Short mmCIF file of C-alpha atoms and ligand atoms in Angstrom, two decimals:
data_model
loop_
_atom_site.label_atom_id
_atom_site.label_comp_id
_atom_site.label_asym_id
_atom_site.label_seq_id
_atom_site.Cartn_x
_atom_site.Cartn_y
_atom_site.Cartn_z
CA MET A 1 0.00 0.00 0.00
CA LYS A 2 1.35 3.41 -0.94
CA ASN A 3 1.88 5.78 1.93
CA ASN A 4 2.96 9.26 1.05
CA LYS A 5 3.06 10.49 4.63
CA PHE A 6 6.74 9.84 5.02
CA ARG A 7 8.44 11.95 7.66
CA GLY A 8 12.22 11.99 7.42
CA LEU A 9 14.70 11.48 10.25
CA LYS A 10 15.11 15.21 10.83
CA GLU A 11 11.36 15.66 11.25
CA ARG A 12 11.05 12.63 13.52
CA LEU A 13 13.81 14.02 15.73
CA ALA A 14 11.43 16.78 16.78
CA MET A 15 10.13 14.21 19.27
CA GLN A 16 12.27 14.93 22.31
CA PRO A 17 13.84 12.01 24.20
CA CYS A 18 12.26 11.26 27.57
CA PRO A 19 14.42 13.11 30.14
CA ILE A 20 13.73 10.50 32.83
CA GLY A 21 14.69 7.62 30.57
CA CYS A 22 17.78 9.54 29.48
CA GLU A 23 19.02 9.44 33.04
CA SER A 24 18.08 5.79 33.31
CA LYS A 25 15.56 6.56 36.06
CA CYS A 26 12.71 4.77 34.30
CA CYS A 27 11.91 1.10 34.91
CA LYS A 28 9.47 -0.93 32.83
CA ASN A 29 10.63 -4.36 33.89
CA CYS A 30 7.25 -5.17 35.47
CA LEU A 31 3.65 -4.21 34.98
CA MET A 32 3.33 -2.18 38.19
CA GLY A 33 5.25 0.45 36.25
CA PRO A 34 6.62 2.00 34.20
CA CYS A 35 8.05 3.71 37.27
CA ARG A 36 9.69 7.07 36.80
CA LEU A 37 11.92 8.36 39.58
CA MET A 38 11.66 12.13 39.62
CA ASN A 39 13.19 13.06 42.97
CA LYS A 40 16.40 12.19 44.74
CA ASN A 41 15.13 9.50 47.09
CA ASP A 42 12.31 8.12 44.98
CA VAL A 43 11.97 4.38 44.59
CA GLY A 44 9.82 2.31 42.22
CA VAL A 45 6.59 0.58 43.31
CA CYS A 46 8.64 -2.56 44.14
CA GLY A 47 11.10 -0.48 46.18
CA ALA A 48 14.00 -0.52 43.67
CA ASN A 49 16.08 2.64 44.01
CA ALA A 50 17.66 4.68 41.22
CA ASP A 51 20.97 2.80 41.29
CA VAL A 52 19.32 -0.62 41.04
CA ILE A 53 17.08 0.59 38.21
CA SER A 54 19.99 2.20 36.40
CA ALA A 55 22.27 -0.84 36.82
CA ARG A 56 19.50 -3.16 35.61
CA ASN A 57 18.99 -0.98 32.54
CA ILE A 58 22.72 -1.02 31.83
CA VAL A 59 22.85 -4.81 32.13
CA ARG A 60 19.93 -5.20 29.73
CA THR A 61 21.53 -2.83 27.25
CA VAL A 62 24.86 -4.62 27.34
CA ALA A 63 23.10 -8.01 27.13
CA ALA A 64 21.25 -6.85 24.01
CA GLY A 65 24.46 -5.56 22.45
CA ALA A 66 26.29 -8.79 23.30
CA ALA A 67 23.38 -10.81 21.89
CA ALA A 68 23.67 -8.92 18.60
CA HIS A 69 27.45 -9.36 18.26
CA THR A 70 27.54 -12.98 19.41
CA GLY A 71 24.50 -13.59 17.19
CA HIS A 72 26.48 -12.20 14.28
CA ALA A 73 29.31 -14.67 14.97
CA GLU A 74 26.80 -17.49 15.43
CA HIS A 75 25.12 -16.71 12.11
CA MET A 76 28.54 -16.91 10.45
CA ILE A 77 29.10 -20.33 12.05
CA ASP A 78 25.70 -21.56 10.81
CA PHE A 79 26.28 -20.07 7.38
CA LEU A 80 29.70 -21.72 7.01
CA LYS A 81 28.50 -24.98 8.60
CA THR A 82 31.57 -24.86 10.78
CA LYS A 83 32.11 -25.72 14.46
CA PHE A 84 32.17 -23.38 17.40
CA PRO A 85 35.82 -23.07 18.44
CA ASP A 86 37.02 -24.59 21.70
CA ARG A 87 38.33 -22.47 24.57
CA TYR A 88 38.18 -19.35 22.42
CA ILE A 89 38.53 -16.72 25.14
CA GLU A 90 41.35 -18.64 26.81
CA ARG A 91 43.25 -18.66 23.52
CA LYS A 92 42.67 -14.99 22.71
CA ALA A 93 42.86 -13.02 25.93
CA PRO A 94 46.13 -12.11 27.69
CA LYS A 95 46.94 -14.44 30.60
CA TYR A 96 46.97 -11.68 33.22
CA LEU A 97 43.39 -10.77 32.27
CA LEU A 98 42.22 -14.39 32.36
CA LYS A 99 43.63 -14.59 35.87
CA LEU A 100 41.96 -11.35 36.96
CA TRP A 101 38.59 -12.24 35.43
CA GLY A 102 38.81 -15.68 37.06
CA GLN A 103 39.45 -14.10 40.47
CA LEU A 104 36.50 -11.72 40.05
CA GLY A 105 34.15 -14.47 38.85
CA LEU A 106 33.83 -12.87 35.43
CA MET A 107 34.94 -15.68 33.13
CA PRO A 108 32.10 -16.41 30.73
CA ARG A 109 30.85 -19.92 30.39
CA ILE A 110 32.55 -21.99 27.73
CA LYS A 111 31.42 -22.63 24.19
CA HIS A 112 27.78 -21.96 23.38
CA GLU A 113 27.03 -21.67 27.07
CA HIS A 114 27.74 -17.95 26.89
CA PHE A 115 24.21 -17.59 25.55
CA ARG A 116 23.15 -18.78 29.00
CA ASP A 117 25.09 -15.85 30.51
CA ILE A 118 23.10 -13.50 28.28
CA SER A 119 19.81 -15.13 29.16
CA GLU A 120 20.72 -15.10 32.87
CA ALA A 121 21.37 -11.37 32.63
CA LEU A 122 17.77 -10.97 31.47
CA HIS A 123 16.61 -13.27 34.26
CA ALA A 124 18.60 -11.38 36.90
CA THR A 125 17.05 -8.09 35.83
CA THR A 126 13.43 -9.22 35.89
CA MET A 127 11.23 -7.96 38.70
CA GLY A 128 12.34 -9.09 42.12
CA VAL A 129 15.57 -10.94 41.25
CA ASN A 130 18.88 -9.04 41.56
CA ALA A 131 18.77 -5.76 43.49
CA ASP A 132 22.51 -5.32 44.11
CA TYR A 133 23.70 -2.63 41.72
CA GLN A 134 27.36 -3.59 42.12
CA ASP A 135 26.67 -7.21 41.33
CA LEU A 136 24.59 -6.11 38.33
CA LEU A 137 27.38 -3.90 37.00
CA LYS A 138 29.85 -6.76 37.39
CA MET A 139 27.47 -8.75 35.23
CA ALA A 140 27.64 -5.97 32.63
CA VAL A 141 31.46 -6.29 32.59
CA LYS A 142 31.17 -10.06 32.09
CA LEU A 143 28.76 -9.45 29.21
CA GLY A 144 31.30 -7.03 27.80
CA ILE A 145 33.91 -9.82 27.77
CA ILE A 146 31.40 -12.06 25.99
CA ASP A 147 30.63 -9.30 23.51
CA GLY A 148 34.30 -8.73 22.78
CA TYR A 149 35.58 -12.26 22.35
CA LEU A 150 32.58 -14.32 21.33
CA GLY A 151 31.12 -11.46 19.27
CA LEU A 152 33.68 -9.01 17.87
CA TYR A 153 36.74 -11.29 17.80
CA LEU A 154 34.97 -14.40 16.59
CA ALA A 155 32.90 -12.65 13.90
CA THR A 156 35.95 -10.79 12.58
CA GLU A 157 38.09 -13.94 12.57
CA LEU A 158 35.47 -15.99 10.71
CA GLU A 159 34.93 -13.20 8.19
CA ASP A 160 38.67 -12.77 7.65
CA LYS A 161 39.12 -16.51 7.08
CA THR A 162 36.25 -16.61 4.62
CA TYR A 163 36.55 -13.29 2.79
CA GLY A 164 40.16 -12.26 3.40
CA LYS A 165 41.95 -9.69 5.52
CA PRO A 166 41.63 -5.99 4.71
CA LYS A 167 44.23 -4.32 2.55
CA VAL A 168 45.51 -0.78 2.88
CA ARG A 169 44.35 1.05 -0.23
CA LYS A 170 42.37 4.00 -1.46
CA GLY A 171 38.60 3.91 -1.14
CA ILE A 172 35.75 6.31 -1.71
CA LEU A 173 32.83 7.22 0.44
CA ASP A 174 29.74 9.39 0.77
CA LEU A 175 26.47 9.57 -1.14
CA GLY A 176 28.14 10.55 -4.41
CA VAL A 177 29.34 6.94 -4.87
CA ILE A 178 25.80 6.16 -6.04
CA ASP A 179 26.22 6.31 -9.79
CA GLU A 180 23.39 7.82 -11.83
CA LYS A 181 24.63 6.07 -14.96
CA LYS A 182 24.59 2.60 -13.44
CA THR A 183 22.25 0.10 -11.82
CA ASN A 184 22.72 0.66 -8.08
CA ILE A 185 22.42 -2.03 -5.44
CA ALA A 186 22.80 -0.99 -1.81
CA VAL A 187 23.84 -3.58 0.77
CA HIS A 188 22.89 -2.59 4.29
CA GLY A 189 23.35 -4.10 7.73
CA HIS A 190 26.18 -5.93 9.49
CA GLU A 191 26.49 -9.58 8.50
CA PRO A 192 28.17 -9.48 5.09
CA MET A 193 27.51 -13.03 3.83
CA LEU A 194 25.04 -12.05 1.10
CA ALA A 195 26.76 -8.75 0.35
CA GLU A 196 30.02 -10.58 -0.33
CA GLU A 197 28.24 -12.75 -2.93
CA ILE A 198 26.58 -9.70 -4.49
CA VAL A 199 29.99 -8.03 -4.85
CA LYS A 200 31.37 -11.18 -6.51
CA GLU A 201 28.39 -11.61 -8.85
CA ALA A 202 28.27 -7.93 -9.76
CA LYS A 203 31.73 -8.20 -11.31
CA LYS A 204 30.08 -10.14 -14.15
CA HIS A 205 27.93 -7.10 -15.01
CA LYS A 206 29.58 -3.98 -16.35
CA ASN A 207 26.86 -1.57 -15.32
CA VAL A 208 26.06 -2.76 -11.82
CA ASN A 209 27.32 -0.56 -8.99
CA VAL A 210 27.32 -2.08 -5.49
CA ILE A 211 27.48 0.42 -2.65
CA GLY A 212 27.59 -0.18 1.08
CA VAL A 213 25.60 1.22 3.99
CA CYS A 214 26.44 0.96 7.72
CA CYS A 215 28.75 -1.83 8.87
CA THR A 216 28.15 -4.31 6.04
CA GLY A 217 29.35 -1.40 3.91
CA ALA A 218 32.30 -0.62 6.19
CA SER A 219 33.46 -4.25 6.07
CA LEU A 220 33.22 -4.36 2.25
CA LEU A 221 35.10 -1.07 2.04
CA ALA A 222 37.89 -2.40 4.27
CA ARG A 223 38.20 -5.81 2.57
CA HIS A 224 37.56 -5.02 -1.07
CA GLY A 225 37.45 -1.24 -1.48
CA VAL A 226 33.71 -1.31 -2.28
CA PRO A 227 32.44 2.32 -2.11
CA LEU A 228 30.65 3.20 1.11
CA ALA A 229 27.62 5.42 0.59
CA ALA A 230 26.33 6.07 4.08
CA ASN A 231 26.42 5.49 7.79
CA VAL A 232 23.40 5.01 10.01
CA ILE A 233 21.97 8.52 9.77
CA LEU A 234 22.26 8.71 5.99
CA GLN A 235 20.49 5.43 5.22
CA GLU A 236 17.29 7.24 4.23
CA ASP A 237 19.25 9.64 2.02
CA VAL A 238 20.55 6.65 0.08
CA ILE A 239 17.04 5.72 -1.02
CA ALA A 240 16.01 9.36 -1.40
CA THR A 241 18.54 9.77 -4.22
CA GLY A 242 15.96 7.87 -6.26
CA LEU A 243 18.85 5.91 -7.76
CA ILE A 244 18.74 2.69 -5.78
CA GLU A 245 17.19 -0.23 -7.65
CA VAL A 246 17.48 -2.72 -4.76
CA MET A 247 18.49 -2.35 -1.15
CA ALA A 248 19.45 -5.77 0.27
CA ILE A 249 19.24 -5.83 4.04
CA ASP A 250 20.93 -8.34 6.30
CA SER A 251 20.72 -7.35 9.97
CA GLN A 252 20.99 -4.55 12.58
CA CYS A 253 20.75 -0.75 12.45
CA VAL A 254 18.16 -0.84 9.66
CA MET A 255 15.49 1.81 10.23
CA PRO A 256 11.93 0.55 9.67
CA SER A 257 11.28 3.97 8.10
CA LEU A 258 12.93 2.65 4.92
CA VAL A 259 9.77 0.74 4.02
CA VAL A 260 7.54 3.80 3.66
CA LEU A 261 10.36 5.77 2.07
CA SER A 262 11.09 3.13 -0.56
CA GLU A 263 7.41 3.25 -1.56
CA CYS A 264 7.96 6.85 -2.63
CA TYR A 265 10.57 5.60 -5.13
CA HIS A 266 11.06 2.53 -7.27
CA THR A 267 13.46 0.88 -4.80
CA HIS A 268 12.89 -2.79 -3.91
CA LEU A 269 13.78 -3.59 -0.31
CA ILE A 270 14.74 -7.20 0.36
CA THR A 271 15.38 -8.76 3.76
CA THR A 272 17.55 -11.87 3.89
CA ASN A 273 18.16 -12.77 7.53
CA SER A 274 15.47 -14.83 9.27
CA LEU A 275 15.81 -12.70 12.42
CA SER A 276 15.46 -9.42 10.58
CA LYS A 277 12.17 -9.55 8.72
CA ILE A 278 10.21 -6.33 8.23
CA SER A 279 6.49 -6.40 7.50
CA GLY A 280 5.68 -5.43 3.95
CA VAL A 281 9.20 -6.30 2.74
CA VAL A 282 9.99 -9.28 0.48
CA HIS A 283 12.08 -11.85 2.32
CA MET A 284 14.64 -14.02 0.50
CA PRO A 285 16.28 -16.33 3.03
CA VAL A 286 20.05 -16.62 3.00
CA THR A 287 21.21 -19.55 5.12
CA ASP A 288 24.36 -20.86 3.46
CA ARG A 289 26.77 -20.15 0.63
CA LYS A 290 24.56 -21.77 -2.00
CA SER A 291 21.49 -19.73 -1.06
CA ALA A 292 23.64 -16.59 -0.79
CA GLN A 293 24.85 -17.10 -4.34
CA LEU A 294 21.34 -17.76 -5.70
CA VAL A 295 19.85 -14.76 -3.90
CA ALA A 296 22.73 -12.56 -5.08
CA GLU A 297 22.05 -13.55 -8.72
CA LYS A 298 18.33 -12.95 -8.27
CA ILE A 299 18.87 -9.54 -6.71
CA ILE A 300 21.16 -8.43 -9.51
CA GLN A 301 18.62 -9.48 -12.15
CA MET A 302 15.86 -7.78 -10.20
CA ALA A 303 17.89 -4.56 -9.97
CA ILE A 304 18.74 -4.54 -13.70
CA LYS A 305 15.05 -4.91 -14.54
CA ASN A 306 14.00 -2.29 -12.03
CA ARG A 307 16.25 0.44 -13.39
CA ASP A 308 13.70 1.38 -16.07
CA LYS A 309 11.28 2.34 -13.33
CA ARG A 310 13.42 5.17 -11.95
CA LYS A 311 11.43 8.37 -11.60
CA LYS A 312 12.64 11.55 -13.20
CA ALA A 313 13.01 13.87 -10.22
CA LEU A 314 16.10 12.57 -8.48
CA ASN A 315 18.01 13.93 -5.49
CA VAL A 316 21.42 13.21 -6.90
CA ASP A 317 24.23 13.96 -4.52
CA ASP A 318 27.71 14.26 -5.93
CA ARG A 319 29.69 14.44 -2.70
CA LYS A 320 32.33 11.74 -2.62
CA VAL A 321 35.63 11.70 -0.81
CA ASN A 322 38.81 9.66 -1.16
CA ALA A 323 40.06 7.88 1.92
CA VAL A 324 42.87 5.54 2.88
CA ILE A 325 41.25 2.41 4.26
CA GLY A 326 41.91 -1.20 5.24
CA PHE A 327 44.04 -1.02 8.41
CA ASP A 328 44.24 -3.81 10.96
CA GLU A 329 46.48 -5.12 13.73
CA ARG A 330 49.47 -4.96 11.38
CA ILE A 331 49.81 -1.25 12.22
CA ALA A 332 50.52 -2.05 15.86
CA ASP A 333 54.30 -2.03 15.28
CA LYS A 334 54.18 1.38 13.64
CA LEU A 335 52.14 2.80 16.53
CA TYR A 336 54.53 1.27 19.03
CA GLU A 337 57.49 2.92 17.27
CA GLN A 338 55.70 6.29 17.24
CA LEU A 339 55.03 5.96 20.96
CA ARG A 340 58.57 4.89 21.69
CA ARG A 341 59.96 7.86 19.80
CA LYS A 342 57.43 10.08 21.60
CA GLU A 343 55.95 11.23 18.29
CA ILE A 344 52.53 10.54 19.76
CA LYS A 345 51.28 10.64 23.32
CA GLY A 346 48.94 7.73 22.83
CA THR A 347 46.28 6.07 20.70
CA ILE A 348 42.60 6.89 20.77
CA ALA A 349 39.99 4.66 19.16
CA VAL A 350 36.98 6.73 18.13
CA ILE A 351 34.29 4.16 17.66
CA GLY A 352 30.59 3.58 17.42
CA CYS A 353 27.53 5.25 16.12
CA ARG A 354 26.47 8.63 14.86
CA ASN A 355 23.54 9.57 17.04
CA PRO A 356 21.57 12.43 15.45
CA ARG A 357 20.72 13.68 18.95
CA VAL A 358 24.38 14.64 19.36
CA THR A 359 25.02 18.00 17.75
CA GLU A 360 28.44 18.82 19.22
CA ASP A 361 31.36 19.01 16.83
CA TRP A 362 33.42 16.03 17.94
CA ILE A 363 35.17 15.69 14.60
CA SER A 364 36.98 19.05 14.89
CA MET A 365 37.98 18.18 18.43
CA TYR A 366 39.59 14.93 17.29
CA LYS A 367 41.23 16.73 14.41
CA LYS A 368 42.93 19.00 16.96
CA LEU A 369 43.84 16.02 19.16
CA SER A 370 45.37 14.14 16.24
CA LYS A 371 48.43 16.37 16.60
CA ASP A 372 49.20 14.45 19.78
CA TYR A 373 47.44 11.13 19.26
CA ALA A 374 47.00 8.50 16.57
CA ILE A 375 43.28 8.00 15.92
CA LEU A 376 41.91 4.56 15.08
CA THR A 377 38.30 4.59 13.98
CA THR A 378 35.52 2.14 13.11
CA GLY A 379 31.80 1.99 12.28
CA CYS A 380 29.73 5.11 11.75
CA MET A 381 32.31 7.43 13.31
CA ALA A 382 34.89 6.30 10.75
CA PHE A 383 32.49 7.37 8.03
CA GLU A 384 32.16 10.80 9.69
CA PHE A 385 35.95 11.28 9.62
CA GLY A 386 36.00 10.10 6.02
CA ARG A 387 33.36 12.59 4.93
CA VAL A 388 35.56 15.50 5.95
CA GLY A 389 38.66 14.04 4.34
CA LEU A 390 40.47 13.03 7.54
CA LEU A 391 41.01 9.34 6.74
CA ASP A 392 44.55 9.91 5.55
CA GLY A 393 46.27 6.77 6.87
CA LYS A 394 48.80 8.99 8.64
CA ARG A 395 47.10 10.10 11.85
CA PHE A 396 43.61 8.68 11.20
CA PHE A 397 43.30 4.96 10.52
CA HIS A 398 40.11 3.32 9.24
CA VAL A 399 39.90 -0.03 10.98
CA GLY A 400 36.60 -1.29 9.55
CA SER A 401 33.16 -2.15 10.89
CA CYS A 402 32.02 -2.29 14.51
CA VAL A 403 32.78 -6.00 14.95
CA ASN A 404 36.26 -5.06 13.71
CA ASN A 405 36.77 -3.28 17.03
CA SER A 406 38.46 -6.59 17.81
CA ARG A 407 41.25 -5.24 15.58
CA VAL A 408 41.47 -2.20 17.87
CA ALA A 409 41.68 -4.53 20.87
CA GLU A 410 44.43 -6.52 19.13
CA ILE A 411 46.37 -3.36 18.31
CA PHE A 412 46.14 -2.33 21.96
CA ARG A 413 47.18 -5.80 23.12
CA ILE A 414 50.22 -5.91 20.82
CA VAL A 415 51.36 -2.34 21.54
CA ALA A 416 51.00 -2.85 25.31
CA LYS A 417 52.99 -6.08 25.10
CA ARG A 418 55.78 -4.34 23.23
CA LEU A 419 55.75 -1.57 25.84
CA GLU A 420 55.96 -4.33 28.46
CA LYS A 421 52.82 -2.99 30.07
CA LYS A 422 49.32 -4.19 30.74
CA MET A 423 46.68 -2.55 28.54
CA GLY A 424 45.41 -0.73 31.61
CA ASP A 425 48.79 0.99 31.99
CA ALA A 426 49.31 1.92 28.34
CA PRO A 427 48.25 5.23 26.75
CA PHE A 428 44.98 4.13 25.19
CA LEU A 429 41.48 5.52 25.19
CA VAL A 430 38.26 4.36 23.54
CA SER A 431 35.85 7.16 22.77
CA ALA A 432 32.26 6.74 21.59
CA PRO A 433 31.17 10.38 21.30
CA SER A 434 27.82 9.66 19.76
CA PRO A 435 26.45 6.26 20.84
CA LEU A 436 23.09 5.18 19.54
CA ALA A 437 22.87 1.37 19.57
CA GLU A 438 23.03 -1.04 22.52
CA LYS A 439 25.96 -2.70 20.75
CA CYS A 440 28.04 0.42 21.28
CA VAL A 441 27.55 0.24 25.05
CA ALA A 442 28.51 -3.45 25.03
CA ILE A 443 31.73 -2.59 23.19
CA GLY A 444 32.47 0.03 25.85
CA PHE A 445 32.16 -2.57 28.61
CA PHE A 446 34.45 -4.90 26.67
CA PHE A 447 37.24 -2.33 26.49
CA ALA A 448 36.75 -1.45 30.16
CA ALA A 449 37.24 -5.16 30.99
CA LEU A 450 40.50 -5.03 29.02
CA GLY A 451 41.66 -2.14 31.17
CA VAL A 452 41.12 0.66 28.65
CA ASP A 453 39.39 3.91 29.64
CA VAL A 454 36.10 4.41 27.82
CA HIS A 455 34.44 7.72 27.08
CA PHE A 456 30.81 8.15 26.07
CA GLY A 457 29.63 11.51 24.72
CA TYR A 458 25.93 10.97 25.25
CA PRO A 459 24.21 10.01 28.51
CA MET A 460 23.90 6.30 27.95
CA MET A 461 22.35 5.71 31.35
CA ILE A 462 25.27 7.09 33.29
CA LYS A 463 23.73 9.51 35.71
CA SER A 464 26.10 12.02 37.31
CA ASN A 465 26.89 11.81 41.01
CA SER A 466 25.29 8.42 41.43
CA ASP A 467 26.67 5.24 42.94
CA VAL A 468 26.54 3.76 39.45
CA GLU A 469 28.83 6.50 38.20
CA HIS A 470 31.11 5.91 41.19
CA PHE A 471 31.31 2.21 40.30
CA LEU A 472 32.04 2.88 36.63
CA GLN A 473 34.82 5.27 37.52
CA ASN A 474 36.33 4.12 40.78
CA VAL A 475 35.51 0.44 41.23
CA LEU A 476 36.52 -0.29 37.65
CA LYS A 477 39.70 1.69 38.21
CA LYS A 478 40.59 -0.37 41.24
CA HIS A 479 40.15 -3.75 39.55
CA PHE A 480 40.87 -3.09 35.88
CA HIS A 481 42.75 0.25 35.75
CA SER A 482 39.95 1.51 33.53
CA ARG A 483 36.91 3.71 33.88
CA ILE A 484 33.77 4.38 31.90
CA PHE A 485 32.96 8.06 31.95
CA LEU A 486 30.59 10.54 30.40
CA GLU A 487 31.71 13.82 28.86
CA GLU A 488 29.27 15.58 26.59
CA ASN A 489 31.41 18.59 25.88
CA PRO A 490 34.17 18.16 23.24
CA GLU A 491 36.19 21.14 24.47
CA ARG A 492 36.29 19.79 28.03
CA LEU A 493 37.41 16.38 26.82
CA TYR A 494 40.03 18.05 24.63
CA ARG A 495 41.46 19.96 27.57
CA ALA A 496 41.50 16.82 29.69
CA LEU A 497 43.21 14.75 27.01
CA ARG A 498 45.78 17.34 26.02
CA ASN A 499 47.29 17.14 29.44
CA TYR A 500 46.35 13.54 30.09
CA LYS A 501 48.77 11.57 32.20
CA PHE A 502 48.41 7.89 31.44
CA ASP A 503 49.15 5.85 34.51
O1 BF8 B 601 27.66 -1.70 14.31
S1 BF8 B 601 28.21 2.27 14.65
S2 BF8 B 601 24.76 2.82 14.39
S3 BF8 B 601 25.98 0.82 11.97
S4 BF8 B 601 25.85 0.03 15.98
FE1 BF8 B 601 24.92 0.75 13.99
FE2 BF8 B 601 26.29 2.12 15.71
FE3 BF8 B 601 26.53 2.58 13.20
FE4 BF8 B 601 27.36 -0.68 12.76
NI1 BF8 B 601 27.95 -0.05 15.14
#
């Protein structure tokens, strides 16, 4: 059914976020609520105080993020019909961390059993189960470890084995990579199994242009130099060019708004992951390499046919920017040398989403900081640096998609080892100035568990002056040498980092 009442992202943003939810003082874990704590000593109907509510919300957020990343790895395992690796975390993590996590009771269960840890986090946060905010936050750290190793590391490793490692080369990005003269197929999401087949198949057709969106796009850019059209906030703009014949969706960060929008144009939306169906959208299941290849062929034929249906009035955008892309852990040695020679003070990984609620100019702040620090970047933030021409491969390094934050963790691990330090004592910071998805919070907890300080630039449930904040700063510091902190003002973070003393 045609629906011409499409309201774009900018219009929808007029709906203000709930200020109580923003501070994580809202609980809807049972039907006596939702309870909203307005005053200092308020408690919910069940008696849960602000710290318990906030900690429960954090645990649920990290559990959801970890479920998405470990789900990504699991879908790769199903797709490849391969086995879940044995003792994966034990083989990947540094020994001193395994010892520490063991002492603190944070070692995830082995093999597939980590899904039980995720389900138990949901159980623990249901009404009337765990009301110890410290214990809950410890659970969030454990989920972070699960997210990092059994999500980010495992997904990246399986993808690298199947599709190859990235290569340092020139790439292009921004909406102008959509080519008016060609048949355009957008691949959008995070799990690149179908997109990889589409890229392969498209080589047989001279006039087919494959372009990436979000992290499926970032991974194709890093591995094969496939042009990247958009990050999360530009996904609607991709369709609004009127030049996209098919958008093939796999999973995660896909706005449901695309359905109504695509009806305004000739674009066919196709979902392909059984978890990620959208009502009103044709579903073509991709479950293994054979089905991926067949669906890829079908989609290309469908796109070629659909090109004749393009409407005349098109919002063609010709912005496109060159970038140096395709970095991975192989730059660790170079960063170590730069640190040793005191050419840089440290390494900052600017990761995560581009939340349209965040209007501060973080990019200029990091540009200034890049005089003192090497900047690694992934996901939607990497796209933001690319758009303004900062991905030069000299001070700014594009390290791929969000699951490729495992490459950041590896770089940190290798550099710290060469410095003969623990990661918690090396000059590293992870900064997510504009988080949007639960996955981004899970990644933050992973790096905190590794001992790396983590900055968030948007109030992802970290309320100032609370016991939760105290835990995330001081208790983490004591055990891991890390802290998770909120700073919404770029200038303040700049001043703090310029004179930062890494201990
Ligand atoms: O995994 S950065 S909005 S696209 S969640 Fe999503 Fe956030 Fe973008 Fe990729 Ni990552």
